[in-house]
XYZ file of C-alpha atoms in Angstrom:
625
model
C 0.000 0.000 0.000
C 1.592 3.260 -1.147
C -0.117 5.129 1.680
C 1.411 2.983 4.479
C 4.422 4.349 6.382
C 7.007 2.739 8.685
C 9.544 4.630 10.835
C 12.733 3.138 12.346
C 14.786 5.323 14.710
C 17.623 5.148 17.269
C 15.657 7.228 19.778
C 12.242 8.846 19.867
C 9.890 11.064 21.838
C 6.253 10.449 20.976
C 2.967 11.895 22.242
C 0.309 9.195 21.978
C -2.465 11.690 22.687
C -2.021 13.760 19.514
C 0.235 11.436 17.429
C 3.218 13.823 17.219
C 6.867 13.322 18.134
C 10.536 13.528 17.170
C 12.872 10.808 15.892
C 16.680 10.833 15.922
C 18.790 9.088 13.253
C 15.635 7.723 11.645
C 14.471 6.044 8.442
C 11.003 6.413 6.927
C 9.742 3.678 4.578
C 6.871 4.867 2.369
C 6.872 2.361 -0.521
C 8.584 2.594 -2.905
C 10.632 5.358 -1.225
C 13.084 5.311 1.677
C 13.854 8.572 3.498
C 16.654 8.924 6.061
C 17.461 11.912 8.289
C 19.393 13.014 11.344
C 16.227 14.443 12.846
C 12.618 13.776 11.848
C 9.596 15.457 13.395
C 6.078 14.030 13.083
C 3.920 17.162 12.937
C 0.551 15.494 12.274
C -0.890 12.164 11.227
C 0.134 12.622 7.564
C 2.939 15.198 7.803
C 6.602 14.699 8.753
C 9.535 17.140 8.508
C 13.180 16.047 8.174
C 16.490 17.878 8.553
C 19.747 16.885 6.777
C 18.857 13.575 5.129
C 18.182 11.904 1.803
C 15.465 10.166 -0.242
C 15.933 7.111 -2.487
C 14.145 4.062 -3.896
C 17.114 1.843 -2.986
C 16.637 -0.156 0.223
C 20.353 -0.798 0.847
C 22.171 0.736 3.818
C 24.484 2.451 1.320
C 22.139 3.247 -1.603
C 23.368 3.281 -5.191
C 21.804 6.702 -5.661
C 20.138 9.223 -3.383
C 18.820 12.778 -3.243
C 20.424 14.555 -0.290
C 18.391 17.436 1.190
C 18.810 20.168 3.778
C 15.114 19.930 4.630
C 12.149 17.908 3.413
C 8.453 17.813 4.301
C 6.854 14.421 3.710
C 3.090 14.083 3.286
C 2.191 10.420 3.665
C 1.151 8.730 0.405
C 1.062 12.108 -1.355
C 4.249 14.120 -1.870
C 7.637 15.184 -0.524
C 8.731 18.843 -0.756
C 12.519 19.268 -0.461
C 14.855 22.258 -0.086
C 18.500 22.267 -1.242
C 18.591 18.965 -3.153
C 21.850 17.363 -4.342
C 21.604 14.135 -6.354
C 24.356 11.535 -5.832
C 25.319 8.467 -7.835
C 27.204 6.494 -5.257
C 29.376 9.168 -3.609
C 29.536 11.433 -6.670
C 27.274 14.544 -6.797
C 25.739 14.946 -10.274
C 22.996 17.601 -9.952
C 21.694 20.356 -7.667
C 18.095 21.676 -7.415
C 17.179 24.523 -4.999
C 13.633 23.188 -4.485
C 11.968 19.987 -5.589
C 8.548 18.347 -5.139
C 8.335 14.561 -5.595
C 4.985 12.831 -5.978
C 5.300 9.712 -3.841
C 3.237 7.768 -6.339
C 4.648 9.226 -9.555
C 7.552 8.690 -11.978
C 11.315 9.100 -11.423
C 13.160 12.355 -11.988
C 15.663 11.627 -14.735
C 15.978 9.090 -17.558
C 18.676 8.711 -20.220
C 18.572 6.555 -23.368
C 21.798 6.205 -25.374
C 21.906 4.289 -28.651
C 22.693 4.200 -32.342
C 20.403 4.461 -35.365
C 21.291 4.474 -39.022
C 19.950 7.921 -39.937
C 20.798 9.552 -36.574
C 24.178 7.997 -35.803
C 24.950 7.786 -32.100
C 22.339 9.496 -29.956
C 21.552 10.369 -26.356
C 17.941 11.111 -25.345
C 17.265 12.532 -21.881
C 14.234 13.577 -19.838
C 14.125 15.572 -16.594
C 10.796 15.332 -14.752
C 9.929 18.039 -12.229
C 6.851 18.559 -10.113
C 6.729 22.293 -9.476
C 3.494 22.060 -7.483
C 0.399 19.927 -7.095
C -0.965 21.588 -10.237
C 2.105 21.822 -12.488
C 4.427 19.075 -13.745
C 7.229 19.732 -16.224
C 9.283 17.471 -18.485
C 12.447 18.974 -19.979
C 13.908 17.091 -22.947
C 17.460 17.399 -24.207
C 18.486 15.173 -27.121
C 21.723 14.810 -29.040
C 21.789 13.002 -32.391
C 25.193 12.754 -34.002
C 24.218 13.195 -37.645
C 21.375 15.729 -37.241
C 22.258 17.821 -34.193
C 20.537 18.836 -30.981
C 16.831 18.843 -30.142
C 15.115 20.262 -27.100
C 11.616 20.521 -25.787
C 9.474 21.265 -22.745
C 6.206 19.571 -21.775
C 3.977 21.183 -19.160
C 1.056 19.301 -17.643
C -1.167 21.503 -15.533
C -4.402 21.751 -13.579
C -6.398 24.945 -13.246
C -8.792 24.645 -10.291
C -12.264 25.187 -11.646
C -11.170 25.480 -15.290
C -9.936 22.014 -16.237
C -6.604 20.405 -17.096
C -4.241 20.569 -20.029
C -0.858 19.807 -21.508
C 1.530 21.923 -23.571
C 4.186 20.056 -25.570
C 6.959 21.718 -27.543
C 9.960 20.430 -29.467
C 12.535 22.236 -31.618
C 15.556 21.167 -33.628
C 17.806 22.927 -36.098
C 18.492 19.816 -38.140
C 22.126 19.809 -39.229
C 22.517 17.050 -41.807
C 26.246 16.309 -42.078
C 27.850 14.776 -45.175
C 29.380 11.880 -43.239
C 28.372 8.888 -41.173
C 30.078 10.319 -38.076
C 30.645 13.811 -36.753
C 34.381 13.247 -36.328
C 34.767 12.210 -39.969
C 33.664 15.371 -41.804
C 36.982 15.951 -43.604
C 39.231 13.946 -45.897
C 42.873 13.338 -44.899
C 43.969 16.387 -46.907
C 41.593 18.667 -44.937
C 38.843 18.957 -47.594
C 35.268 18.888 -46.318
C 33.422 15.864 -47.687
C 30.270 17.789 -48.524
C 27.944 20.608 -47.478
C 26.184 20.651 -44.112
C 22.450 21.170 -44.635
C 20.368 23.125 -42.098
C 16.605 22.727 -41.725
C 14.489 24.094 -38.903
C 11.778 21.816 -37.520
C 9.444 22.345 -34.594
C 6.047 21.498 -33.226
C 3.768 23.096 -30.636
C 0.837 21.126 -29.241
C -1.618 22.466 -26.676
C -4.597 20.481 -25.461
C -6.974 21.669 -22.740
C -10.054 19.912 -21.378
C -12.588 21.479 -19.050
C -15.507 19.732 -17.399
C -17.704 22.799 -16.944
C -20.357 20.789 -15.104
C -21.539 17.177 -15.027
C -23.286 17.601 -18.399
C -20.960 20.015 -20.212
C -17.428 19.449 -21.503
C -15.088 21.663 -23.527
C -12.007 20.573 -25.469
C -9.473 22.845 -27.168
C -6.535 21.625 -29.252
C -3.902 23.657 -31.075
C -1.290 21.789 -33.124
C 1.319 23.633 -35.180
C 4.022 21.754 -37.087
C 6.880 23.240 -39.113
C 7.875 20.420 -41.433
C 9.263 20.379 -44.984
C 7.409 17.115 -45.618
C 4.216 17.817 -43.678
C 1.894 15.863 -45.986
C 3.796 12.671 -45.174
C 4.410 13.664 -41.537
C 8.160 13.393 -42.119
C 9.177 15.185 -38.901
C 6.701 13.290 -36.678
C 7.608 9.972 -38.319
C 11.338 10.498 -37.828
C 11.444 12.008 -34.346
C 8.264 10.648 -32.706
C 7.951 7.194 -34.211
C 5.547 5.711 -31.677
C 3.199 8.685 -32.000
C 3.333 8.359 -35.794
C 2.374 4.667 -35.640
C -0.654 5.526 -33.491
C -1.747 8.103 -36.080
C -1.023 11.671 -34.924
C -3.923 14.105 -34.629
C -2.486 17.378 -35.940
C -5.821 19.199 -36.161
C -6.686 22.460 -34.449
C -10.223 22.612 -33.104
C -12.586 23.623 -30.326
C -15.356 21.252 -29.225
C -18.138 21.956 -26.747
C -20.437 19.071 -25.753
C -23.638 19.360 -23.729
C -25.681 16.361 -22.575
C -29.351 17.312 -22.661
C -32.232 15.304 -21.136
C -33.024 13.587 -24.444
C -29.952 14.082 -26.604
C -26.479 15.549 -27.098
C -25.662 19.034 -28.420
C -22.188 19.764 -29.845
C -20.545 22.949 -31.057
C -17.306 22.594 -33.054
C -14.811 24.840 -34.813
C -12.005 23.402 -37.008
C -9.134 25.585 -38.248
C -6.922 23.781 -40.756
C -5.172 27.045 -41.704
C -2.770 26.473 -38.801
C -0.955 23.909 -40.985
C -1.679 25.103 -44.560
C 0.183 22.235 -46.247
C -2.376 19.732 -44.920
C -5.591 19.377 -46.846
C -8.578 19.826 -44.620
C -11.971 21.376 -44.074
C -12.605 24.441 -41.923
C -15.769 24.495 -39.853
C -16.770 27.952 -38.610
C -18.784 26.548 -36.883
C -20.595 23.209 -36.915
C -23.545 22.776 -34.543
C -25.057 19.319 -34.150
C -27.886 17.856 -32.080
C -28.434 14.116 -31.810
C -31.697 12.852 -30.325
C -31.439 9.341 -28.943
C -34.284 6.907 -29.472
C -37.226 8.493 -27.651
C -40.626 6.941 -27.204
C -43.434 8.910 -28.876
C -46.195 9.407 -26.315
C -47.785 6.181 -25.071
C -47.205 4.369 -28.349
C -44.518 1.816 -29.154
C -43.015 4.134 -31.781
C -39.538 5.586 -31.210
C -37.933 8.660 -32.798
C -34.223 9.113 -33.515
C -32.751 12.124 -35.290
C -29.515 13.945 -36.074
C -29.640 17.618 -37.068
C -26.683 19.817 -37.949
C -25.668 23.239 -39.249
C -22.222 23.517 -40.853
C -20.342 26.435 -42.374
C -17.672 24.787 -44.531
C -14.669 26.091 -46.421
C -11.482 24.541 -47.768
C -8.248 26.250 -46.770
C -6.244 25.305 -49.875
C -4.988 28.331 -51.858
C -7.123 29.097 -54.910
C -9.839 26.686 -53.769
C -13.409 27.981 -53.897
C -14.976 25.080 -51.972
C -17.348 26.558 -49.418
C -20.983 26.335 -48.437
C -23.422 26.582 -45.550
C -25.269 23.315 -44.983
C -28.267 22.371 -42.858
C -28.944 18.632 -42.561
C -31.725 16.764 -40.780
C -31.853 12.967 -40.597
C -34.917 11.417 -38.924
C -35.962 7.845 -38.254
C -39.109 6.362 -36.679
C -38.942 2.735 -35.555
C -41.428 0.235 -34.122
C -39.583 -2.481 -32.145
C -41.702 -5.567 -31.581
C -41.209 -9.163 -30.495
C -43.017 -11.837 -32.480
C -42.554 -15.163 -30.737
C -38.818 -15.671 -30.363
C -37.937 -13.088 -33.067
C -37.167 -9.441 -32.307
C -38.118 -6.988 -35.068
C -37.276 -3.304 -35.471
C -38.811 -1.950 -38.681
C -38.070 1.712 -39.353
C -38.774 4.466 -41.850
C -37.090 7.814 -42.235
C -35.602 10.428 -44.459
C -32.746 12.887 -44.770
C -33.066 16.424 -46.119
C -30.135 18.760 -46.718
C -30.008 22.461 -47.580
C -26.929 23.867 -49.366
C -26.292 27.590 -49.772
C -24.230 26.756 -52.864
C -22.977 23.758 -54.877
C -19.912 23.215 -57.033
C -21.831 24.752 -59.963
C -21.005 28.463 -60.082
C -24.557 29.788 -60.468
C -26.373 27.184 -58.361
C -27.468 28.427 -54.939
C -29.965 27.497 -52.204
C -30.762 23.902 -53.159
C -32.454 21.192 -51.083
C -31.653 17.505 -51.477
C -33.834 14.729 -50.077
C -33.546 10.978 -49.565
C -36.084 8.397 -48.335
C -34.942 5.445 -46.162
C -36.569 2.345 -44.769
C -35.593 -1.083 -43.500
C -35.676 -3.435 -40.534
C -33.461 -5.302 -38.067
C -34.315 -8.919 -37.271
C -32.538 -10.872 -34.533
C -33.041 -13.766 -32.128
C -31.149 -16.004 -29.713
C -30.871 -19.784 -29.558
C -29.023 -21.646 -26.829
C -28.497 -25.086 -25.449
C -26.971 -26.183 -22.132
C -24.990 -29.371 -21.459
C -24.404 -30.492 -17.896
C -20.754 -31.289 -18.520
C -18.334 -30.834 -15.614
C -14.631 -31.575 -15.802
C -11.220 -30.199 -14.875
C -9.076 -30.851 -17.948
C -5.439 -29.628 -18.015
C -6.326 -26.913 -15.538
C -9.450 -25.846 -17.442
C -12.397 -25.753 -15.048
C -15.661 -26.487 -16.861
C -18.924 -26.179 -14.942
C -21.575 -26.897 -17.591
C -21.437 -25.644 -21.181
C -23.807 -23.274 -22.911
C -23.869 -22.735 -26.682
C -25.446 -19.416 -27.732
C -26.261 -18.619 -31.372
C -27.272 -15.069 -32.330
C -28.247 -14.526 -35.984
C -29.014 -10.965 -37.103
C -30.336 -9.656 -40.423
C -30.461 -5.921 -41.166
C -32.096 -4.577 -44.315
C -31.594 -0.988 -45.514
C -33.128 0.692 -48.524
C -32.192 4.303 -49.278
C -33.742 5.775 -52.416
C -31.606 7.653 -54.890
C -31.159 11.262 -53.630
C -33.099 13.954 -55.441
C -29.772 15.604 -56.395
C -26.734 13.543 -57.368
C -23.632 13.701 -55.166
C -21.515 14.869 -58.123
C -23.059 18.345 -57.776
C -21.729 18.841 -54.256
C -18.257 19.494 -52.934
C -17.297 16.551 -50.737
C -16.718 17.800 -47.182
C -17.846 14.670 -45.317
C -20.022 11.547 -45.656
C -23.294 13.523 -45.746
C -22.302 15.013 -49.118
C -21.694 11.528 -50.560
C -25.209 10.098 -50.086
C -26.121 7.551 -52.736
C -28.696 4.865 -53.353
C -28.454 1.877 -51.014
C -30.263 -1.447 -51.226
C -28.523 -4.155 -49.240
C -28.878 -6.770 -46.538
C -26.351 -7.193 -43.720
C -25.957 -10.711 -42.305
C -24.324 -11.438 -38.959
C -23.937 -14.750 -37.131
C -22.388 -14.971 -33.657
C -21.578 -18.207 -31.821
C -20.475 -18.479 -28.201
C -19.521 -21.431 -26.035
C -19.591 -20.431 -22.386
C -18.973 -21.957 -18.956
C -19.103 -20.865 -15.326
C -15.988 -20.084 -13.294
C -16.143 -18.495 -9.844
C -19.862 -17.750 -10.410
C -19.062 -15.753 -13.550
C -19.784 -16.508 -17.206
C -16.637 -17.119 -19.292
C -16.436 -17.268 -23.105
C -14.405 -20.319 -24.079
C -15.064 -19.700 -27.784
C -16.493 -16.659 -29.564
C -16.924 -16.593 -33.345
C -18.462 -13.871 -35.512
C -19.114 -13.848 -39.271
C -20.511 -10.801 -41.117
C -21.188 -9.823 -44.710
C -23.365 -7.591 -46.934
C -25.481 -8.580 -49.901
C -25.941 -5.763 -52.412
C -29.315 -5.778 -54.214
C -28.769 -2.746 -56.436
C -29.529 -3.653 -60.037
C -26.767 -1.443 -61.437
C -24.142 -3.549 -59.671
C -23.119 -6.549 -61.826
C -23.908 -9.865 -60.240
C -25.766 -8.467 -57.214
C -23.130 -10.377 -55.228
C -22.075 -10.622 -51.625
C -19.530 -8.061 -50.543
C -16.645 -8.468 -48.124
C -16.958 -11.351 -45.662
C -15.273 -10.765 -42.304
C -14.804 -13.412 -39.627
C -13.276 -13.365 -36.147
C -12.674 -16.103 -33.603
C -11.102 -16.144 -30.157
C -10.507 -19.305 -28.123
C -9.594 -19.200 -24.424
C -9.702 -22.829 -23.242
C -7.074 -22.423 -20.501
C -5.698 -19.637 -18.353
C -2.311 -20.032 -20.042
C -3.494 -20.331 -23.675
C -5.151 -17.888 -26.087
C -5.842 -18.501 -29.787
C -7.324 -15.930 -32.160
C -7.954 -15.531 -35.874
C -9.515 -12.900 -38.122
C -9.989 -12.931 -41.878
C -11.317 -10.698 -44.655
C -12.566 -12.395 -47.833
C -13.492 -10.455 -50.960
C -16.439 -12.436 -52.296
C -16.745 -10.310 -55.444
C -13.127 -10.995 -56.474
C -13.092 -14.412 -54.808
C -9.843 -13.818 -52.951
C -8.539 -13.407 -49.399
C -7.549 -9.818 -48.627
C -6.309 -10.406 -45.080
C -5.654 -13.390 -42.771
C -4.272 -13.176 -39.234
C -3.598 -15.914 -36.684
C -2.130 -15.679 -33.174
C -1.296 -18.173 -30.430
C -0.034 -17.134 -27.019
C 1.068 -19.357 -24.102
C 2.665 -18.421 -20.795
C 3.658 -19.756 -17.376
C 2.969 -17.002 -14.851
C 6.080 -14.799 -14.568
C 8.584 -17.419 -15.779
C 8.133 -17.441 -19.540
C 5.804 -16.633 -22.417
C 5.766 -17.437 -26.117
C 3.622 -16.057 -28.899
C 3.463 -16.761 -32.626
C 1.506 -14.889 -35.242
C 0.910 -15.023 -38.959
C -0.068 -11.963 -40.966
C -1.182 -11.943 -44.570
C -2.442 -8.847 -46.355
C -2.809 -8.673 -50.128
C -0.317 -6.203 -51.526
C 1.787 -6.116 -48.339
C 3.084 -9.637 -47.950
C 2.985 -12.753 -45.809
C 4.501 -12.097 -42.380
C 5.423 -14.548 -39.621
C 6.066 -13.208 -36.108
C 7.402 -14.732 -32.893
C 7.719 -13.291 -29.402
C 9.664 -15.140 -26.681
C 10.165 -13.897 -23.115
C 12.088 -15.864 -20.486
C 13.175 -15.210 -16.917
C 16.599 -16.856 -16.550
C 16.910 -16.054 -12.848
C 15.891 -13.189 -10.528
C 18.612 -10.988 -12.072
C 18.374 -11.691 -15.813
C 15.547 -11.771 -18.385
C 15.551 -12.067 -22.161
C 13.065 -11.044 -24.864
C 13.322 -12.058 -28.510
C 10.995 -10.715 -31.189
C 11.186 -11.555 -34.872
C 9.053 -10.786 -37.926
C 9.845 -12.563 -41.189
C 8.356 -12.164 -44.680
C 7.679 -15.705 -45.869
C 6.945 -14.653 -49.446
C 9.940 -12.314 -49.766
C 12.484 -14.411 -47.893
C 13.878 -11.835 -45.474
C 13.376 -10.637 -41.899
C 11.403 -7.416 -41.543
C 12.600 -6.650 -38.007
C 14.250 -8.315 -35.037
C 14.690 -7.375 -31.395
C 17.022 -9.042 -28.912
C 16.555 -7.567 -25.440
C 18.501 -8.547 -22.313
C 17.323 -7.092 -19.016
C 19.579 -6.960 -15.945
C 18.125 -6.373 -12.484
C 20.296 -3.820 -10.636
C 18.417 -3.941 -7.353
C 16.289 -0.763 -7.514
C 17.175 -0.230 -11.202
C 16.699 -2.333 -14.314
C 18.755 -1.889 -17.475
C 17.683 -3.051 -20.943
C 20.199 -3.844 -23.691
C 18.237 -3.850 -26.945
C 19.653 -4.817 -30.335
C 17.131 -3.798 -32.997
C 17.529 -4.800 -36.641
C 15.208 -3.589 -39.368
C 15.243 -4.304 -43.101
C 16.406 -1.265 -45.128
C 17.021 0.724 -41.892
C 20.068 -1.078 -40.508
C 20.811 -2.031 -36.921
C 20.293 0.020 -33.789
C 21.487 -0.572 -30.242
C 19.590 0.915 -27.305
C 20.363 1.053 -23.596
C 17.533 2.031 -21.265
C 17.668 2.525 -17.489
C 14.423 2.133 -15.543
C 13.538 2.512 -11.889
C 11.739 -0.681 -10.824
C 9.613 1.370 -8.444
C 7.932 2.822 -11.547
C 7.147 -0.068 -13.914
C 4.803 2.159 -15.961
C 7.789 4.166 -17.168
C 10.311 2.932 -19.684
C 8.630 -0.092 -21.192
C 10.388 -1.423 -24.276
C 11.097 1.146 -26.961
C 9.300 -1.258 -29.296
C 6.397 -2.038 -26.984
C 3.896 -1.429 -29.789
C 5.292 -4.435 -31.661
C 5.530 -6.621 -28.565
C 2.006 -6.004 -27.354
C 0.127 -9.086 -26.206
C -1.802 -11.132 -27.147
C -0.760 -10.360 -30.726
C 2.989 -10.923 -30.892
C 3.323 -9.092 -34.189
C 2.279 -5.752 -35.665
C -1.384 -5.306 -36.504
C -0.511 -4.296 -40.043
C 2.333 -5.970 -41.956
C-alpha cells in the first residue's frame, strides 16, 4: 500500500495523545521510497519534517543513488517537498536543485537513453521530470543526435482549479545534416570537407486543454502547429516521434463543446486547418449538431431518432473555392416488436439537406432529399450441457452454446440531387442509393468459473449482400470473420480474416497463439497476410533466466519475400532498484540500432520497451504488416 508508512529510529519522543513526536537518526519507509534523516519530526498524522537527510528508492544501507536534502516535508502517500537537493550516484554529486517536489506515487526524476540508429548515428535522449506544485508538472527534454544535431523541448502538464486540465508540448531542432556517417569524420585526410552541411528548422507546438464545466458540459481545445518540410507525409513526426506516428497523430486544431441534454447531445465545433496550410482539410466555422437518442413517442410503441446539424464549410487550400453553408436533418421512426422468439425493429425515415451553394457556379440554395426504410431482425438460440470436468487446468462447470443470428435490411432511395453536384466535405455530401442486406452470425460457447460466465469460444461472421440492379452480379460483398478461443488460463488462440467475395480472394488473414507460465516465460506466434503487403510470420519469446536476468526475442519474417522485416534481442539486468535493458534492434532497409535504457523498478509504468507497440500481447506481431 503506497499510503502505508514505517519509521525506524535510534531514539524517539512520541505523544500518543495527539500522534506527534521527534525521531533521531531515523528512516522512513513509504513504498517505494526510503527517506533517512538526522532528525525527523512528526507534525501530524500525515505530515513529517526532516532535517539533513536523503530520499531514495534503494533499500540498501548504502544506496546506489540518493537525493540529499537540507530539509524535506513528507506528506504520507502524497508528496515530498525538499529544499536544497543534491543528487548523488554512489558518492559522486551529479545535480543540484534549490527546491523539488516529488509525488510519492509518480515517476522518477531523470531518464537517459543512449543508442545508435542508421539515420541519426549515435544518440543520447534525456528527460528531466519536475513537479513544481500539485498543479504543475514539467518534463524537460534534451536530445543529441550525431548526424542531425541537438533537439530540445518542454512539456507542461497543468491543472487549473475550476477550469480544467491541459498539456503543452513543444519540441525544436535545427536539423544539421552532415555529409558523413560520423561527426568526427567530416573531412578527408587532406583537410577537404566531404560535402555541405544542410540546415533545416523543424518544430512542433501542441496544446490540449479539457474542461468539465459541469456534469453535463465538456469543452475541449486543441492547437497543433508543425513546421515540417514534408508535412503531408508527416516526415518530422515519423522520424522524431515514431511511436506517436504509428498511433496516427492528430495534428488538427479545433474547439469542441459538448452538452448532454435530457433527451440528446448538443455539440458545437470549430475546425481551423489554416494552422498547418500544407495539410488538406476542411474548416468548420462553426458546426452545430444535435443528436436525439431513441425516444418513445407518447404512449405508443413508436420511437424517434434524429440527427440535425448546421455547418459552415470552407477549404483552406490556396485558390480553392470550396465553401458552403449546410443544414442537414436525418430522422428515423422505428417500431420495435417481439413476435414469438424473433425481435423486429422496422423503421422508416428520411434525410433532407439544404446547401447555400454547390460546385456549380450559379447554383445556390438547393435542397436535397432521400427516403430510407428497413428493418433489423434478430433472435437467440441456446443449449446447455451439464458437462463438468477439470481438464489440463481448465475448469468447466456446464457448457452453454449461444447462437445469435441478425439480419439488417436498408433501402435508401436515390437522392433527389446527385452527389456529383456537391463538394465533398464529409459523408453527408456523398449520399447515394443503397439497397442491401447485412448478415451477422455470432456463436459463443460459455462456462461458469467463480460464479461468472466465461467465453471459451467466440466466433463472428458478417457480410453484406448488395441488391442494387446497377451492380453486376448483385453479389455478396466483403466477408469478415473473427474467432477467439480461451480454453485455458495459459493459452489464447485468435484468428480474423477478410474475404473479398466479389473478387473471390482473401484480402487479409491473421492468426495468433499465445502461451505463458505465470512470470517465468511466455511465447507467442503470429501469422499476418495482407494482399499487396506480404505474408509475415512473427514470434515473441520472453524468459526469466533467474531473478537478475531476463531475455526477450521478437522476430518478424516475410515468408513470401524471404527476409526478416525486423528483429529485437533484449537482455534485461536487475540492478536492485534499477533495471537496465540492452536492446539490439535490426530492421530491413534501416540497418541495426542498439539501445540502452535505465528504468527505476519502483515505476514499472515508465520505460517499457522502446518497441512495446510491436511486442504487445496477445498479438505478438504488428497489426498491419
